[in-house]
Amino acid sequence: MTKKPAALSLTGCVSNSPGVSNIFLLKLHDINGEKVFSEIRIGYFRICILWSGERICQATAGRSVDDVLQSAITTNPDLTVVWNNSNALLSTALTLQSKVLISVIAGAEAMFVIGLIFVVLLKRICRAVPTNNAAQNQKRLFLRSVALMAIWSPVAFALAAALSVNQATSALAYITRVQDAPELQVAAGETLVVLQYLAFAITALFAIGISGIFTREGGQIRSSGSTKSYPGSNIGVGQMPGPPPPPPPPPR
């Protein structure tokens, strides 16, 4: 649940499945009707071409314009007759995808996984080691610092992804609107922008929760879920003290 918005952001233009094709960064629309492709939707790693009422989605990572067109022709051989008239629009789409709209959200996903690994390690140490062990307390402090840094890093990455995509797509759309005789109409993908802001909000809430679980008290790290106790240590968190002694018998 935590990373579903980020995953959906990365899967834009992957297929023709209902709803997925509406998750995109930008869409390029030919205003004059001179281009053969009426619309191209750009995702992070794929594009969707709308032609004659048909939607053709293709992977674009590391591929040239000719490679993408060849793959599209394999899907629909009728595209062969429009090869030369499609290069300019498709080249613009690939340039925007590779040079302008960088996948920062993928970095947030990677940092989130790394942060989870450190959180699991910290939780295991907090459960397995007594709190009066000075050497282990130092290890806990260091691991807590690393874990929190790794957990808060994807928050910054997610915010940067949302802001950069929102500003870049809005700027491109504005430029095409104010041109005297624009050939293309550029529109931002509002669904993807909302998903990325939602990913930022959920990631931030998760980081706040993790920070509250592993608290620092008097140079020691406490885990709110730890229930173990050790010889020489205080009563473990979550344990109840024993029952009081019975009252003395009444005097005779």
PDB file of C-alpha atoms in Angstrom:
ATOM      1  CA  MET A   1       0.000   0.000   0.000  1.00  0.00           C
ATOM      2  CA  THR A   2       2.796   2.395   0.911  1.00  0.00           C
ATOM      3  CA  LYS A   3       4.413   2.536  -2.536  1.00  0.00           C
ATOM      4  CA  LYS A   4       1.453   1.900  -4.829  1.00  0.00           C
ATOM      5  CA  PRO A   5       1.287   5.512  -6.109  1.00  0.00           C
ATOM      6  CA  ALA A   6       4.994   5.453  -6.993  1.00  0.00           C
ATOM      7  CA  ALA A   7       4.641   2.096  -8.735  1.00  0.00           C
ATOM      8  CA  LEU A   8       1.683   3.372 -10.753  1.00  0.00           C
ATOM      9  CA  SER A   9       3.706   6.435 -11.737  1.00  0.00           C
ATOM     10  CA  LEU A  10       6.416   4.199 -13.177  1.00  0.00           C
ATOM     11  CA  THR A  11       3.952   1.984 -15.068  1.00  0.00           C
ATOM     12  CA  GLY A  12       2.416   4.769 -17.152  1.00  0.00           C
ATOM     13  CA  CYS A  13       1.959   3.888 -20.854  1.00  0.00           C
ATOM     14  CA  VAL A  14       2.939   0.273 -20.171  1.00  0.00           C
ATOM     15  CA  SER A  15      -0.120  -1.253 -21.800  1.00  0.00           C
ATOM     16  CA  ASN A  16      -3.605  -0.644 -23.105  1.00  0.00           C
ATOM     17  CA  SER A  17      -5.181  -1.819 -19.851  1.00  0.00           C
ATOM     18  CA  PRO A  18      -8.066   0.351 -18.619  1.00  0.00           C
ATOM     19  CA  GLY A  19      -6.760   3.328 -16.684  1.00  0.00           C
ATOM     20  CA  VAL A  20      -3.056   2.618 -17.225  1.00  0.00           C
ATOM     21  CA  SER A  21      -2.940   4.456 -20.548  1.00  0.00           C
ATOM     22  CA  ASN A  22      -4.211   7.591 -18.771  1.00  0.00           C
ATOM     23  CA  ILE A  23      -1.120   7.693 -16.541  1.00  0.00           C
ATOM     24  CA  PHE A  24       1.448   9.686 -18.508  1.00  0.00           C
ATOM     25  CA  LEU A  25       3.876  12.590 -18.142  1.00  0.00           C
ATOM     26  CA  LEU A  26       2.969  14.510 -21.283  1.00  0.00           C
ATOM     27  CA  LYS A  27       0.862  14.129 -24.367  1.00  0.00           C
ATOM     28  CA  LEU A  28       1.740  15.719 -27.697  1.00  0.00           C
ATOM     29  CA  HIS A  29      -1.171  16.557 -29.960  1.00  0.00           C
ATOM     30  CA  ASP A  30      -0.881  17.743 -33.570  1.00  0.00           C
ATOM     31  CA  ILE A  31      -2.987  20.891 -33.868  1.00  0.00           C
ATOM     32  CA  ASN A  32      -2.834  21.258 -37.650  1.00  0.00           C
ATOM     33  CA  GLY A  33      -3.529  17.628 -38.402  1.00  0.00           C
ATOM     34  CA  GLU A  34      -0.446  17.374 -40.614  1.00  0.00           C
ATOM     35  CA  LYS A  35       1.237  14.695 -38.564  1.00  0.00           C
ATOM     36  CA  VAL A  36       0.048  11.158 -39.023  1.00  0.00           C
ATOM     37  CA  PHE A  37       0.056  10.387 -35.311  1.00  0.00           C
ATOM     38  CA  SER A  38      -2.801  12.352 -33.772  1.00  0.00           C
ATOM     39  CA  GLU A  39      -1.373  12.025 -30.261  1.00  0.00           C
ATOM     40  CA  ILE A  40       1.655  10.618 -28.440  1.00  0.00           C
ATOM     41  CA  ARG A  41       1.545   9.986 -24.697  1.00  0.00           C
ATOM     42  CA  ILE A  42       4.891   9.921 -22.920  1.00  0.00           C
ATOM     43  CA  GLY A  43       5.638   7.837 -19.830  1.00  0.00           C
ATOM     44  CA  TYR A  44       8.916   7.383 -17.990  1.00  0.00           C
ATOM     45  CA  PHE A  45      10.033   4.356 -20.000  1.00  0.00           C
ATOM     46  CA  ARG A  46       7.402   3.898 -22.725  1.00  0.00           C
ATOM     47  CA  ILE A  47       5.225   5.878 -25.109  1.00  0.00           C
ATOM     48  CA  CYS A  48       1.733   5.288 -26.467  1.00  0.00           C
ATOM     49  CA  ILE A  49       0.967   6.267 -30.065  1.00  0.00           C
ATOM     50  CA  LEU A  50      -2.612   7.037 -31.067  1.00  0.00           C
ATOM     51  CA  TRP A  51      -3.197   6.405 -34.764  1.00  0.00           C
ATOM     52  CA  SER A  52      -6.488   5.881 -36.600  1.00  0.00           C
ATOM     53  CA  GLY A  53      -8.319   5.167 -33.357  1.00  0.00           C
ATOM     54  CA  GLU A  54      -5.752   2.579 -32.259  1.00  0.00           C
ATOM     55  CA  ARG A  55      -3.343   2.879 -29.322  1.00  0.00           C
ATOM     56  CA  ILE A  56       0.108   1.300 -29.732  1.00  0.00           C
ATOM     57  CA  CYS A  57       2.387   1.280 -26.660  1.00  0.00           C
ATOM     58  CA  GLN A  58       6.125   0.731 -27.089  1.00  0.00           C
ATOM     59  CA  ALA A  59       9.197   0.585 -24.835  1.00  0.00           C
ATOM     60  CA  THR A  60      11.668   3.381 -25.586  1.00  0.00           C
ATOM     61  CA  ALA A  61      14.623   2.907 -23.215  1.00  0.00           C
ATOM     62  CA  GLY A  62      17.833   3.064 -25.252  1.00  0.00           C
ATOM     63  CA  ARG A  63      15.994   2.965 -28.579  1.00  0.00           C
ATOM     64  CA  SER A  64      16.053   5.319 -31.562  1.00  0.00           C
ATOM     65  CA  VAL A  65      13.112   6.703 -33.520  1.00  0.00           C
ATOM     66  CA  ASP A  66      13.564   4.097 -36.253  1.00  0.00           C
ATOM     67  CA  ASP A  67      13.655   1.274 -33.699  1.00  0.00           C
ATOM     68  CA  VAL A  68      10.399   2.416 -32.118  1.00  0.00           C
ATOM     69  CA  LEU A  69       8.707   2.775 -35.500  1.00  0.00           C
ATOM     70  CA  GLN A  70       9.916  -0.646 -36.604  1.00  0.00           C
ATOM     71  CA  SER A  71       8.448  -2.168 -33.459  1.00  0.00           C
ATOM     72  CA  ALA A  72       5.185  -0.296 -34.001  1.00  0.00           C
ATOM     73  CA  ILE A  73       5.027  -1.543 -37.599  1.00  0.00           C
ATOM     74  CA  THR A  74       5.379  -5.093 -36.302  1.00  0.00           C
ATOM     75  CA  THR A  75       2.237  -4.455 -34.253  1.00  0.00           C
ATOM     76  CA  ASN A  76       0.408  -2.735 -37.110  1.00  0.00           C
ATOM     77  CA  PRO A  77       1.869  -3.162 -40.638  1.00  0.00           C
ATOM     78  CA  ASP A  78      -0.279  -0.281 -41.949  1.00  0.00           C
ATOM     79  CA  LEU A  79       2.128   2.163 -40.272  1.00  0.00           C
ATOM     80  CA  THR A  80       4.661   1.503 -43.050  1.00  0.00           C
ATOM     81  CA  VAL A  81       2.988   4.073 -45.324  1.00  0.00           C
ATOM     82  CA  VAL A  82       3.385   6.873 -42.740  1.00  0.00           C
ATOM     83  CA  TRP A  83       7.013   6.267 -41.773  1.00  0.00           C
ATOM     84  CA  ASN A  84       8.533   9.524 -43.067  1.00  0.00           C
ATOM     85  CA  ASN A  85       5.742  11.782 -41.794  1.00  0.00           C
ATOM     86  CA  SER A  86       6.045  10.473 -38.226  1.00  0.00           C
ATOM     87  CA  ASN A  87       9.740  10.983 -37.465  1.00  0.00           C
ATOM     88  CA  ALA A  88       9.559  14.608 -36.296  1.00  0.00           C
ATOM     89  CA  LEU A  89       6.764  14.142 -33.758  1.00  0.00           C
ATOM     90  CA  LEU A  90       8.184  10.893 -32.418  1.00  0.00           C
ATOM     91  CA  SER A  91      11.690  12.373 -32.205  1.00  0.00           C
ATOM     92  CA  THR A  92      10.332  15.249 -30.112  1.00  0.00           C
ATOM     93  CA  ALA A  93       8.621  12.792 -27.780  1.00  0.00           C
ATOM     94  CA  LEU A  94      11.768  10.706 -27.282  1.00  0.00           C
ATOM     95  CA  THR A  95      13.903  13.807 -26.664  1.00  0.00           C
ATOM     96  CA  LEU A  96      11.528  15.084 -23.988  1.00  0.00           C
ATOM     97  CA  GLN A  97      11.417  11.673 -22.363  1.00  0.00           C
ATOM     98  CA  SER A  98      15.190  11.117 -22.220  1.00  0.00           C
ATOM     99  CA  LYS A  99      16.511  14.666 -21.730  1.00  0.00           C
ATOM    100  CA  VAL A 100      13.861  16.566 -19.780  1.00  0.00           C
ATOM    101  CA  LEU A 101      11.596  14.185 -17.853  1.00  0.00           C
ATOM    102  CA  ILE A 102      14.059  12.212 -15.738  1.00  0.00           C
ATOM    103  CA  SER A 103      12.727   9.366 -13.580  1.00  0.00           C
ATOM    104  CA  VAL A 104      13.564  10.729 -10.127  1.00  0.00           C
ATOM    105  CA  ILE A 105      10.762   8.645  -8.609  1.00  0.00           C
ATOM    106  CA  ALA A 106      12.723   5.485  -9.446  1.00  0.00           C
ATOM    107  CA  GLY A 107      15.509   6.732  -7.172  1.00  0.00           C
ATOM    108  CA  ALA A 108      12.962   7.237  -4.407  1.00  0.00           C
ATOM    109  CA  GLU A 109      11.822   3.626  -4.811  1.00  0.00           C
ATOM    110  CA  ALA A 110      15.398   2.320  -4.561  1.00  0.00           C
ATOM    111  CA  MET A 111      16.150   4.414  -1.459  1.00  0.00           C
ATOM    112  CA  PHE A 112      12.916   3.230   0.156  1.00  0.00           C
ATOM    113  CA  VAL A 113      13.927  -0.430  -0.228  1.00  0.00           C
ATOM    114  CA  ILE A 114      17.376   0.295   1.240  1.00  0.00           C
ATOM    115  CA  GLY A 115      15.743   2.101   4.155  1.00  0.00           C
ATOM    116  CA  LEU A 116      13.491  -0.876   4.885  1.00  0.00           C
ATOM    117  CA  ILE A 117      16.542  -3.155   5.083  1.00  0.00           C
ATOM    118  CA  PHE A 118      18.172  -0.918   7.697  1.00  0.00           C
ATOM    119  CA  VAL A 119      14.920  -0.670   9.667  1.00  0.00           C
ATOM    120  CA  VAL A 120      14.647  -4.473   9.830  1.00  0.00           C
ATOM    121  CA  LEU A 121      18.265  -4.748  11.024  1.00  0.00           C
ATOM    122  CA  LEU A 122      17.704  -2.089  13.681  1.00  0.00           C
ATOM    123  CA  LYS A 123      14.545  -3.807  14.897  1.00  0.00           C
ATOM    124  CA  ARG A 124      16.354  -7.133  15.248  1.00  0.00           C
ATOM    125  CA  ILE A 125      19.171  -5.551  17.255  1.00  0.00           C
ATOM    126  CA  CYS A 126      16.717  -3.751  19.538  1.00  0.00           C
ATOM    127  CA  ARG A 127      14.953  -7.030  20.291  1.00  0.00           C
ATOM    128  CA  ALA A 128      18.043  -9.194  20.753  1.00  0.00           C
ATOM    129  CA  VAL A 129      20.450  -7.032  22.785  1.00  0.00           C
ATOM    130  CA  PRO A 130      20.065  -5.789  26.405  1.00  0.00           C
ATOM    131  CA  THR A 131      19.909  -2.015  26.812  1.00  0.00           C
ATOM    132  CA  ASN A 132      22.713  -1.899  29.423  1.00  0.00           C
ATOM    133  CA  ASN A 133      25.340  -3.043  26.880  1.00  0.00           C
ATOM    134  CA  ALA A 134      27.385   0.109  26.085  1.00  0.00           C
ATOM    135  CA  ALA A 135      29.034  -1.262  22.939  1.00  0.00           C
ATOM    136  CA  GLN A 136      25.742  -2.436  21.507  1.00  0.00           C
ATOM    137  CA  ASN A 137      24.107   0.883  22.378  1.00  0.00           C
ATOM    138  CA  GLN A 138      26.712   2.646  20.234  1.00  0.00           C
ATOM    139  CA  LYS A 139      25.937   0.225  17.424  1.00  0.00           C
ATOM    140  CA  ARG A 140      22.245   0.958  17.826  1.00  0.00           C
ATOM    141  CA  LEU A 141      22.828   4.713  17.707  1.00  0.00           C
ATOM    142  CA  PHE A 142      24.843   4.426  14.502  1.00  0.00           C
ATOM    143  CA  LEU A 143      22.357   2.061  12.855  1.00  0.00           C
ATOM    144  CA  ARG A 144      19.453   4.299  13.871  1.00  0.00           C
ATOM    145  CA  SER A 145      21.123   7.306  12.234  1.00  0.00           C
ATOM    146  CA  VAL A 146      21.732   5.362   9.023  1.00  0.00           C
ATOM    147  CA  ALA A 147      18.205   3.909   9.006  1.00  0.00           C
ATOM    148  CA  LEU A 148      16.537   7.291   9.499  1.00  0.00           C
ATOM    149  CA  MET A 149      18.702   8.860   6.808  1.00  0.00           C
ATOM    150  CA  ALA A 150      17.786   6.040   4.415  1.00  0.00           C
ATOM    151  CA  ILE A 151      14.082   6.339   5.273  1.00  0.00           C
ATOM    152  CA  TRP A 152      13.931  10.131   4.898  1.00  0.00           C
ATOM    153  CA  SER A 153      15.924  10.162   1.640  1.00  0.00           C
ATOM    154  CA  PRO A 154      13.032   8.787  -0.472  1.00  0.00           C
ATOM    155  CA  VAL A 155      10.815  11.503   0.996  1.00  0.00           C
ATOM    156  CA  ALA A 156      13.124  14.123  -0.513  1.00  0.00           C
ATOM    157  CA  PHE A 157      13.374  12.178  -3.777  1.00  0.00           C
ATOM    158  CA  ALA A 158       9.580  11.817  -4.027  1.00  0.00           C
ATOM    159  CA  LEU A 159       9.053  15.535  -3.436  1.00  0.00           C
ATOM    160  CA  ALA A 160      11.726  16.397  -6.001  1.00  0.00           C
ATOM    161  CA  ALA A 161      10.079  14.054  -8.522  1.00  0.00           C
ATOM    162  CA  ALA A 162       6.639  15.581  -8.034  1.00  0.00           C
ATOM    163  CA  LEU A 163       7.875  19.177  -8.212  1.00  0.00           C
ATOM    164  CA  SER A 164      10.192  18.659 -11.184  1.00  0.00           C
ATOM    165  CA  VAL A 165       7.585  16.870 -13.292  1.00  0.00           C
ATOM    166  CA  ASN A 166       4.885  19.371 -12.383  1.00  0.00           C
ATOM    167  CA  GLN A 167       7.048  22.377 -13.241  1.00  0.00           C
ATOM    168  CA  ALA A 168       8.550  20.899 -16.418  1.00  0.00           C
ATOM    169  CA  THR A 169       5.237  19.773 -17.885  1.00  0.00           C
ATOM    170  CA  SER A 170       3.510  23.024 -16.955  1.00  0.00           C
ATOM    171  CA  ALA A 171       6.308  25.047 -18.568  1.00  0.00           C
ATOM    172  CA  LEU A 172       6.147  23.050 -21.799  1.00  0.00           C
ATOM    173  CA  ALA A 173       2.374  23.392 -21.937  1.00  0.00           C
ATOM    174  CA  TYR A 174       2.610  27.158 -21.355  1.00  0.00           C
ATOM    175  CA  ILE A 175       5.227  27.653 -24.089  1.00  0.00           C
ATOM    176  CA  THR A 176       3.072  25.941 -26.687  1.00  0.00           C
ATOM    177  CA  ARG A 177       0.031  27.992 -25.663  1.00  0.00           C
ATOM    178  CA  VAL A 178       1.710  31.388 -26.058  1.00  0.00           C
ATOM    179  CA  GLN A 179       3.322  30.668 -29.432  1.00  0.00           C
ATOM    180  CA  ASP A 180       1.887  32.601 -32.381  1.00  0.00           C
ATOM    181  CA  ALA A 181       1.459  29.565 -34.612  1.00  0.00           C
ATOM    182  CA  PRO A 182       2.059  26.432 -32.561  1.00  0.00           C
ATOM    183  CA  GLU A 183       2.268  23.141 -34.393  1.00  0.00           C
ATOM    184  CA  LEU A 184       1.906  21.001 -31.288  1.00  0.00           C
ATOM    185  CA  GLN A 185      -0.283  21.139 -28.241  1.00  0.00           C
ATOM    186  CA  VAL A 186       1.393  19.874 -25.072  1.00  0.00           C
ATOM    187  CA  ALA A 187      -0.710  18.786 -22.096  1.00  0.00           C
ATOM    188  CA  ALA A 188       0.524  17.551 -18.740  1.00  0.00           C
ATOM    189  CA  GLY A 189      -0.644  14.247 -17.326  1.00  0.00           C
ATOM    190  CA  GLU A 190      -2.601  15.355 -14.271  1.00  0.00           C
ATOM    191  CA  THR A 191      -3.161  11.819 -12.997  1.00  0.00           C
ATOM    192  CA  LEU A 192       0.563  11.108 -12.769  1.00  0.00           C
ATOM    193  CA  VAL A 193       1.248  14.424 -11.014  1.00  0.00           C
ATOM    194  CA  VAL A 194      -1.376  13.613  -8.377  1.00  0.00           C
ATOM    195  CA  LEU A 195       0.058  10.111  -7.918  1.00  0.00           C
ATOM    196  CA  GLN A 196       3.545  11.480  -7.325  1.00  0.00           C
ATOM    197  CA  TYR A 197       2.362  13.981  -4.710  1.00  0.00           C
ATOM    198  CA  LEU A 198       0.424  11.144  -3.079  1.00  0.00           C
ATOM    199  CA  ALA A 199       3.586   9.011  -3.078  1.00  0.00           C
ATOM    200  CA  PHE A 200       5.428  11.855  -1.337  1.00  0.00           C
ATOM    201  CA  ALA A 201       2.725  12.212   1.331  1.00  0.00           C
ATOM    202  CA  ILE A 202       2.575   8.480   2.092  1.00  0.00           C
ATOM    203  CA  THR A 203       6.370   8.167   2.191  1.00  0.00           C
ATOM    204  CA  ALA A 204       6.600  11.126   4.577  1.00  0.00           C
ATOM    205  CA  LEU A 205       3.993   9.604   6.910  1.00  0.00           C
ATOM    206  CA  PHE A 206       5.879   6.305   6.877  1.00  0.00           C
ATOM    207  CA  ALA A 207       9.155   8.054   7.740  1.00  0.00           C
ATOM    208  CA  ILE A 208       7.494   9.930  10.607  1.00  0.00           C
ATOM    209  CA  GLY A 209       6.116   6.658  11.959  1.00  0.00           C
ATOM    210  CA  ILE A 210       9.512   4.929  11.811  1.00  0.00           C
ATOM    211  CA  SER A 211      11.124   7.899  13.570  1.00  0.00           C
ATOM    212  CA  GLY A 212       8.565   7.576  16.355  1.00  0.00           C
ATOM    213  CA  ILE A 213       9.139   3.836  16.791  1.00  0.00           C
ATOM    214  CA  PHE A 214      12.883   4.074  17.427  1.00  0.00           C
ATOM    215  CA  THR A 215      13.244   6.802  20.045  1.00  0.00           C
ATOM    216  CA  ARG A 216      16.437   7.975  21.727  1.00  0.00           C
ATOM    217  CA  GLU A 217      16.314   8.261  25.521  1.00  0.00           C
ATOM    218  CA  GLY A 218      19.387   9.075  27.604  1.00  0.00           C
ATOM    219  CA  GLY A 219      21.866   7.831  25.005  1.00  0.00           C
ATOM    220  CA  GLN A 220      19.930   4.604  24.448  1.00  0.00           C
ATOM    221  CA  ILE A 221      17.656   3.492  21.610  1.00  0.00           C
ATOM    222  CA  ARG A 222      14.217   2.255  22.591  1.00  0.00           C
ATOM    223  CA  SER A 223      11.939   0.306  20.299  1.00  0.00           C
ATOM    224  CA  SER A 224       8.246   0.708  21.046  1.00  0.00           C
ATOM    225  CA  GLY A 225       7.588  -2.882  19.971  1.00  0.00           C
ATOM    226  CA  SER A 226      10.261  -4.587  22.086  1.00  0.00           C
ATOM    227  CA  THR A 227       8.942  -6.893  24.807  1.00  0.00           C
ATOM    228  CA  LYS A 228      12.049  -8.798  25.948  1.00  0.00           C
ATOM    229  CA  SER A 229      13.841  -8.319  29.263  1.00  0.00           C
ATOM    230  CA  TYR A 230      17.362  -9.340  30.264  1.00  0.00           C
ATOM    231  CA  PRO A 231      19.220 -10.025  33.518  1.00  0.00           C
ATOM    232  CA  GLY A 232      20.283  -6.755  35.082  1.00  0.00           C
ATOM    233  CA  SER A 233      17.884  -4.661  33.022  1.00  0.00           C
ATOM    234  CA  ASN A 234      14.570  -3.080  33.884  1.00  0.00           C
ATOM    235  CA  ILE A 235      11.213  -4.619  33.144  1.00  0.00           C
ATOM    236  CA  GLY A 236      10.783  -4.958  29.390  1.00  0.00           C
ATOM    237  CA  VAL A 237       8.438  -2.685  27.540  1.00  0.00           C
ATOM    238  CA  GLY A 238       4.947  -4.040  27.507  1.00  0.00           C
ATOM    239  CA  GLN A 239       5.478  -6.391  30.530  1.00  0.00           C
ATOM    240  CA  MET A 240       3.387  -6.075  33.679  1.00  0.00           C
ATOM    241  CA  PRO A 241       4.952  -6.335  37.168  1.00  0.00           C
ATOM    242  CA  GLY A 242       4.161  -9.343  39.284  1.00  0.00           C
ATOM    243  CA  PRO A 243       1.149  -9.416  41.632  1.00  0.00           C
ATOM    244  CA  PRO A 244       1.547  -7.800  45.081  1.00  0.00           C
ATOM    245  CA  PRO A 245       2.173 -10.054  48.105  1.00  0.00           C
ATOM    246  CA  PRO A 246      -0.898 -11.301  49.972  1.00  0.00           C
ATOM    247  CA  PRO A 247      -2.039  -9.279  52.999  1.00  0.00           C
ATOM    248  CA  PRO A 248      -1.033 -10.510  56.478  1.00  0.00           C
ATOM    249  CA  PRO A 249      -3.541 -12.672  58.353  1.00  0.00           C
ATOM    250  CA  PRO A 250      -5.921 -10.835  60.701  1.00  0.00           C
ATOM    251  CA  PRO A 251      -4.980 -10.777  64.435  1.00  0.00           C
ATOM    252  CA  ARG A 252      -6.676 -13.267  66.728  1.00  0.00           C
TER     253      ARG A 252
END
